[in-house]
């Protein structure tokens, strides 16, 4: 790193050297031969050991330190420091605007799945629960054991939100009624599918079947309409269009709120990027573990863009 000395600063250094040379009365015994290393060069002042001599008189030293510490070269050096980039905490808005999935055009067109884990073991020995959800009607289904990829760009956040709601409902049932969590699954499923959803402004059961569900508490007529033939298709199409418009309005509102706290960020193929890693317990990275491990690893080269905010990098 080099520091550029401006003409005004150079003049002040020459003036300080001239004043210090007049006042210098040190004996040759005190200098111990150091005077032989002083060299005067034309128009550049006095040098000591091939470096510019800065006298300790006046305020010239303070002026040079201020110039060096506030130099743009220092700022640029720190910004490009690889070690600093790997360990420094991020104090800025999260990168990447909200990317929402496309709204399904019809029922059953898209089914998402999420795996709820780390639950207490039940009689079958399983400690998890699979969750399926239809993207359009938002109706939760009975499920089978399957796996999903966590934190994958293609994962639908709607499923993650439903999992959170499911866990809260199971937690409340276990606290109030006791017993194993799997015994409350039918009750939780029925309650979820017959609860009002603000995003679609109706009950998921009604959005799917076109009528209300008979509750075991109040077993009464729910106003089933006798629709046949083309009338069923027209009524179903009308409700699907209403639900899609409501979802679009809700998602646009969510995106406007989220994007206020985020910033856009895009990369190009060939760019060098750092990968953020979580401080996993008992995992050693680069001879360090826990809090002393690097926050980022890399750099890695981007080889392909696979989505609006997803990239494939070269490891």
Short mmCIF file of C-alpha atoms in Angstrom, two decimals:
data_model
loop_
_atom_site.label_atom_id
_atom_site.label_comp_id
_atom_site.label_asym_id
_atom_site.label_seq_id
_atom_site.Cartn_x
_atom_site.Cartn_y
_atom_site.Cartn_z
CA UNK A 1 0.00 0.00 0.00
CA UNK A 2 1.33 3.43 -0.94
CA UNK A 3 0.29 6.87 0.27
CA UNK A 4 0.36 9.74 -2.19
CA UNK A 5 1.69 13.00 -0.75
CA UNK A 6 0.07 16.07 -2.22
CA UNK A 7 2.06 19.15 -3.25
CA UNK A 8 0.85 21.23 -0.30
CA UNK A 9 1.95 18.60 2.19
CA UNK A 10 5.32 18.25 0.47
CA UNK A 11 5.94 21.99 0.83
CA UNK A 12 5.15 21.86 4.55
CA UNK A 13 7.58 18.95 5.00
CA UNK A 14 10.36 20.92 3.28
CA UNK A 15 9.66 23.93 5.49
CA UNK A 16 9.74 21.76 8.62
CA UNK A 17 13.01 20.14 7.52
CA UNK A 18 14.58 23.56 6.90
CA UNK A 19 13.56 24.85 10.31
CA UNK A 20 14.72 21.68 12.08
CA UNK A 21 18.11 21.76 10.30
CA UNK A 22 18.82 25.23 11.65
CA UNK A 23 17.91 24.25 15.20
CA UNK A 24 19.74 20.91 15.11
CA UNK A 25 22.73 21.15 17.50
CA UNK A 26 23.27 17.50 18.36
CA UNK A 27 26.91 16.43 18.76
CA UNK A 28 28.43 13.79 16.50
CA UNK A 29 29.00 11.64 19.61
CA UNK A 30 25.25 11.66 20.35
CA UNK A 31 24.37 10.88 16.72
CA UNK A 32 26.89 7.98 16.70
CA UNK A 33 27.40 8.09 12.96
CA UNK A 34 23.72 8.45 12.05
CA UNK A 35 24.46 11.79 10.37
CA UNK A 36 26.08 9.87 7.52
CA UNK A 37 22.69 8.39 6.64
CA UNK A 38 21.10 11.79 6.07
CA UNK A 39 20.99 12.67 2.40
CA UNK A 40 19.68 15.80 0.72
CA UNK A 41 18.05 15.26 -2.62
CA UNK A 42 17.18 17.94 -5.13
CA UNK A 43 13.65 19.32 -4.72
CA UNK A 44 12.58 16.41 -2.52
CA UNK A 45 14.14 17.38 0.81
CA UNK A 46 16.21 15.38 3.27
CA UNK A 47 16.10 11.59 3.34
CA UNK A 48 17.12 9.29 6.20
CA UNK A 49 17.78 5.66 5.31
CA UNK A 50 16.10 6.21 1.91
CA UNK A 51 12.97 7.56 3.59
CA UNK A 52 11.66 11.08 3.92
CA UNK A 53 12.80 12.63 7.17
CA UNK A 54 9.90 14.01 9.21
CA UNK A 55 11.13 16.33 12.00
CA UNK A 56 9.44 16.09 15.37
CA UNK A 57 8.82 19.81 15.48
CA UNK A 58 5.64 21.71 14.89
CA UNK A 59 2.49 19.89 13.81
CA UNK A 60 3.85 18.26 10.67
CA UNK A 61 3.75 14.72 12.17
CA UNK A 62 0.13 15.12 13.24
CA UNK A 63 -0.76 16.41 9.80
CA UNK A 64 0.83 13.39 8.10
CA UNK A 65 -0.87 10.90 10.43
CA UNK A 66 -4.25 12.51 9.79
CA UNK A 67 -3.59 12.34 6.06
CA UNK A 68 -2.60 8.67 6.26
CA UNK A 69 -5.40 7.47 8.54
CA UNK A 70 -8.11 9.20 6.52
CA UNK A 71 -6.67 8.28 3.16
CA UNK A 72 -8.88 6.59 0.61
CA UNK A 73 -6.14 4.03 0.15
CA UNK A 74 -6.68 2.82 3.73
CA UNK A 75 -10.43 2.53 3.21
CA UNK A 76 -9.96 0.65 -0.03
CA UNK A 77 -7.43 -1.70 1.57
CA UNK A 78 -9.77 -2.56 4.45
CA UNK A 79 -12.73 -3.10 2.12
CA UNK A 80 -10.71 -5.55 0.04
CA UNK A 81 -9.18 -7.40 3.00
CA UNK A 82 -10.18 -11.07 2.61
CA UNK A 83 -9.70 -11.92 6.29
CA UNK A 84 -11.85 -8.98 7.38
CA UNK A 85 -14.58 -10.02 4.96
CA UNK A 86 -14.63 -13.55 6.40
CA UNK A 87 -14.89 -12.60 10.07
CA UNK A 88 -16.76 -9.29 10.21
CA UNK A 89 -20.42 -9.32 11.22
CA UNK A 90 -22.92 -7.98 8.70
CA UNK A 91 -24.51 -4.69 9.81
CA UNK A 92 -26.75 -3.94 6.86
CA UNK A 93 -30.06 -4.90 5.30
CA UNK A 94 -30.37 -8.54 4.23
CA UNK A 95 -29.64 -9.07 0.55
CA UNK A 96 -32.15 -10.32 -1.99
CA UNK A 97 -35.75 -9.22 -2.51
CA UNK A 98 -38.64 -11.52 -1.61
CA UNK A 99 -39.27 -14.19 -4.26
CA UNK A 100 -42.72 -15.74 -4.07
CA UNK A 101 -43.91 -18.90 -5.85
CA UNK A 102 -46.43 -18.74 -8.65
CA UNK A 103 -50.07 -19.03 -7.67
CA UNK A 104 -51.48 -22.41 -8.81
CA UNK A 105 -54.12 -22.24 -11.52
CA UNK A 106 -56.22 -25.11 -10.16
CA UNK A 107 -56.71 -27.45 -7.23
CA UNK A 108 -54.10 -30.14 -6.73
CA UNK A 109 -51.83 -28.53 -9.33
CA UNK A 110 -49.11 -27.98 -6.73
CA UNK A 111 -48.58 -29.94 -3.52
CA UNK A 112 -45.78 -28.95 -1.16
CA UNK A 113 -44.28 -31.10 1.57
CA UNK A 114 -42.34 -30.32 4.72
CA UNK A 115 -40.95 -32.60 7.43
CA UNK A 116 -41.49 -31.65 11.06
CA UNK A 117 -38.75 -33.28 13.15
CA UNK A 118 -37.39 -33.34 16.70
CA UNK A 119 -40.75 -34.25 18.19
CA UNK A 120 -41.04 -36.74 21.02
CA UNK A 121 -41.11 -40.37 19.86
CA UNK A 122 -44.49 -42.00 19.53
CA UNK A 123 -45.47 -45.67 19.81
CA UNK A 124 -44.30 -46.45 16.27
CA UNK A 125 -40.85 -45.08 17.08
CA UNK A 126 -41.11 -42.14 14.68
CA UNK A 127 -40.14 -38.69 15.91
CA UNK A 128 -41.46 -36.60 13.04
CA UNK A 129 -44.49 -35.79 10.96
CA UNK A 130 -44.86 -35.10 7.24
CA UNK A 131 -47.00 -32.20 6.15
CA UNK A 132 -48.61 -31.85 2.74
CA UNK A 133 -50.36 -28.70 1.64
CA UNK A 134 -52.17 -27.67 -1.49
CA UNK A 135 -50.93 -24.30 -2.65
CA UNK A 136 -54.31 -23.06 -3.86
CA UNK A 137 -56.85 -24.30 -1.29
CA UNK A 138 -54.35 -24.34 1.63
CA UNK A 139 -55.92 -27.58 2.90
CA UNK A 140 -53.65 -29.82 4.98
CA UNK A 141 -53.78 -33.52 4.17
CA UNK A 142 -53.00 -36.77 5.85
CA UNK A 143 -49.39 -37.66 5.08
CA UNK A 144 -46.84 -40.43 4.77
CA UNK A 145 -43.18 -40.50 5.77
CA UNK A 146 -41.05 -38.61 3.23
CA UNK A 147 -38.12 -36.22 3.16
CA UNK A 148 -37.64 -32.63 2.01
CA UNK A 149 -34.60 -30.41 1.56
CA UNK A 150 -34.31 -27.67 4.18
CA UNK A 151 -33.35 -24.12 3.20
CA UNK A 152 -33.47 -24.98 -0.50
CA UNK A 153 -34.35 -22.06 -2.82
CA UNK A 154 -37.24 -24.01 -4.34
CA UNK A 155 -38.89 -24.73 -0.98
CA UNK A 156 -42.24 -22.97 -0.53
CA UNK A 157 -42.26 -20.74 2.54
CA UNK A 158 -46.00 -21.41 2.84
CA UNK A 159 -45.21 -24.92 4.02
CA UNK A 160 -42.75 -23.61 6.63
CA UNK A 161 -45.46 -21.28 7.96
CA UNK A 162 -47.97 -24.12 8.10
CA UNK A 163 -45.46 -26.24 10.00
CA UNK A 164 -45.09 -23.48 12.57
CA UNK A 165 -48.87 -23.32 13.00
CA UNK A 166 -49.06 -27.11 13.30
CA UNK A 167 -46.40 -27.15 16.01
CA UNK A 168 -48.22 -24.43 17.98
CA UNK A 169 -51.49 -26.34 17.79
CA UNK A 170 -49.87 -29.62 18.84
CA UNK A 171 -48.08 -27.85 21.68
CA UNK A 172 -51.37 -26.45 22.98
CA UNK A 173 -53.10 -29.84 22.77
CA UNK A 174 -50.31 -31.64 24.63
CA UNK A 175 -50.27 -29.01 27.39
CA UNK A 176 -54.05 -28.89 27.86
CA UNK A 177 -55.05 -32.51 27.17
CA UNK A 178 -51.83 -34.45 27.80
CA UNK A 179 -50.89 -37.68 26.08
CA UNK A 180 -48.76 -38.23 23.00
CA UNK A 181 -48.74 -35.65 20.23
CA UNK A 182 -49.74 -38.14 17.52
CA UNK A 183 -53.08 -38.81 19.22
CA UNK A 184 -54.05 -35.17 18.65
CA UNK A 185 -53.24 -35.10 14.92
CA UNK A 186 -56.83 -35.77 13.71
CA UNK A 187 -58.11 -32.96 15.94
CA UNK A 188 -55.40 -30.57 14.78
CA UNK A 189 -56.00 -31.43 11.11
CA UNK A 190 -59.74 -30.89 11.42
CA UNK A 191 -59.27 -27.62 13.29
CA UNK A 192 -56.76 -26.28 10.77
CA UNK A 193 -58.81 -27.18 7.69
CA UNK A 194 -61.93 -25.56 9.18
CA UNK A 195 -60.33 -22.33 10.38
CA UNK A 196 -60.69 -19.03 8.54
CA UNK A 197 -57.61 -18.07 6.50
CA UNK A 198 -57.16 -14.38 5.96
CA UNK A 199 -55.16 -14.80 2.75
CA UNK A 200 -57.96 -16.63 0.87
CA UNK A 201 -60.73 -15.11 3.05
CA UNK A 202 -62.51 -18.40 3.59
CA UNK A 203 -62.12 -21.85 5.14
CA UNK A 204 -59.78 -24.29 3.30
CA UNK A 205 -62.45 -27.01 3.38
CA UNK A 206 -64.94 -24.74 1.65
CA UNK A 207 -62.33 -23.58 -0.85
CA UNK A 208 -61.76 -27.21 -1.87
CA UNK A 209 -65.27 -28.70 -1.79
CA UNK A 210 -67.39 -25.59 -2.32
CA UNK A 211 -69.38 -26.05 0.90
CA UNK A 212 -68.94 -25.82 4.63
CA UNK A 213 -67.91 -28.80 6.71
CA UNK A 214 -70.31 -30.44 9.12
CA UNK A 215 -68.89 -29.98 12.59
CA UNK A 216 -69.27 -32.84 15.07
CA UNK A 217 -70.35 -30.29 17.67
CA UNK A 218 -73.19 -28.83 15.63
CA UNK A 219 -74.39 -31.58 13.28
CA UNK A 220 -76.77 -29.60 11.12
CA UNK A 221 -77.37 -28.82 7.50
CA UNK A 222 -74.67 -26.63 6.03
CA UNK A 223 -76.61 -25.37 3.04
CA UNK A 224 -75.48 -27.78 0.36
CA UNK A 225 -76.41 -26.50 -3.06
CA UNK A 226 -77.77 -28.91 -5.63
CA UNK A 227 -75.49 -28.06 -8.56
CA UNK A 228 -75.15 -30.39 -11.50
CA UNK A 229 -73.42 -30.40 -14.84
CA UNK A 230 -72.03 -27.09 -16.14
CA UNK A 231 -73.19 -25.23 -13.03
CA UNK A 232 -70.61 -27.06 -10.90
CA UNK A 233 -67.81 -26.16 -13.29
CA UNK A 234 -68.87 -22.52 -13.44
CA UNK A 235 -69.21 -22.21 -9.67
CA UNK A 236 -65.87 -23.90 -9.04
CA UNK A 237 -64.10 -21.76 -11.64
CA UNK A 238 -65.56 -18.62 -10.10
CA UNK A 239 -64.34 -19.54 -6.61
CA UNK A 240 -60.87 -20.46 -7.88
CA UNK A 241 -60.57 -17.06 -9.58
CA UNK A 242 -61.62 -15.32 -6.35
CA UNK A 243 -59.08 -17.25 -4.31
CA UNK A 244 -56.30 -16.48 -6.80
CA UNK A 245 -57.11 -12.76 -6.68
CA UNK A 246 -57.11 -12.81 -2.88
CA UNK A 247 -53.78 -14.65 -2.77
CA UNK A 248 -52.29 -12.20 -5.27
CA UNK A 249 -53.40 -9.24 -3.13
CA UNK A 250 -52.01 -10.82 0.04
CA UNK A 251 -48.69 -11.76 -1.54
CA UNK A 252 -48.24 -8.28 -3.06
CA UNK A 253 -48.82 -6.74 0.36
CA UNK A 254 -46.33 -9.12 1.99
CA UNK A 255 -43.71 -8.41 -0.68
CA UNK A 256 -44.06 -4.65 -0.24
CA UNK A 257 -43.51 -4.99 3.52
CA UNK A 258 -40.53 -7.36 3.25
CA UNK A 259 -38.73 -5.51 0.46
CA UNK A 260 -38.64 -2.35 2.56
CA UNK A 261 -36.18 -4.10 4.90
CA UNK A 262 -34.13 -5.77 2.18
CA UNK A 263 -31.87 -4.68 -0.66
CA UNK A 264 -31.49 -6.10 -4.17
CA UNK A 265 -28.31 -8.00 -4.89
CA UNK A 266 -27.26 -9.69 -8.11
CA UNK A 267 -24.11 -11.45 -9.25
CA UNK A 268 -22.68 -12.24 -12.64
CA UNK A 269 -21.08 -15.42 -13.89
CA UNK A 270 -17.41 -15.26 -12.97
CA UNK A 271 -17.86 -13.15 -9.83
CA UNK A 272 -16.06 -14.23 -6.66
CA UNK A 273 -18.35 -14.58 -3.63
CA UNK A 274 -18.09 -15.70 -0.01
CA UNK A 275 -20.40 -18.35 1.44
CA UNK A 276 -21.97 -17.69 4.84
CA UNK A 277 -21.78 -20.63 7.24
CA UNK A 278 -23.46 -21.25 10.58
CA UNK A 279 -21.31 -21.93 13.69
CA UNK A 280 -22.28 -25.58 14.21
CA UNK A 281 -21.34 -27.12 17.52
CA UNK A 282 -18.42 -29.54 17.52
CA UNK A 283 -17.68 -28.70 13.88
CA UNK A 284 -14.12 -27.55 13.15
CA UNK A 285 -13.50 -25.27 10.17
CA UNK A 286 -10.00 -24.07 9.36
CA UNK A 287 -8.66 -25.22 12.76
CA UNK A 288 -11.32 -23.19 14.59
CA UNK A 289 -14.66 -24.14 16.07
CA UNK A 290 -17.58 -22.42 17.72
CA UNK A 291 -17.47 -18.65 17.95
CA UNK A 292 -13.91 -18.44 16.65
CA UNK A 293 -14.81 -20.04 13.33
CA UNK A 294 -15.08 -17.87 10.23
CA UNK A 295 -18.48 -16.43 9.41
CA UNK A 296 -17.82 -16.86 5.69
CA UNK A 297 -15.75 -19.26 3.59
CA UNK A 298 -14.38 -18.83 0.11
CA UNK A 299 -14.13 -17.08 -2.18
CA UNK A 300 -15.95 -19.21 -4.76
CA UNK A 301 -16.58 -18.48 -8.42
CA UNK A 302 -20.15 -18.26 -9.71
CA UNK A 303 -20.60 -20.53 -12.73
CA UNK A 304 -24.36 -20.32 -13.35
CA UNK A 305 -27.46 -18.42 -12.34
CA UNK A 306 -30.32 -20.83 -11.64
CA UNK A 307 -32.95 -18.41 -10.33
CA UNK A 308 -33.67 -14.80 -9.40
CA UNK A 309 -31.63 -15.10 -6.18
CA UNK A 310 -30.04 -18.55 -6.58
CA UNK A 311 -26.63 -19.28 -8.08
CA UNK A 312 -24.43 -22.31 -8.67
CA UNK A 313 -20.84 -21.85 -7.49
CA UNK A 314 -17.62 -23.71 -8.18
CA UNK A 315 -16.26 -25.49 -5.09
#
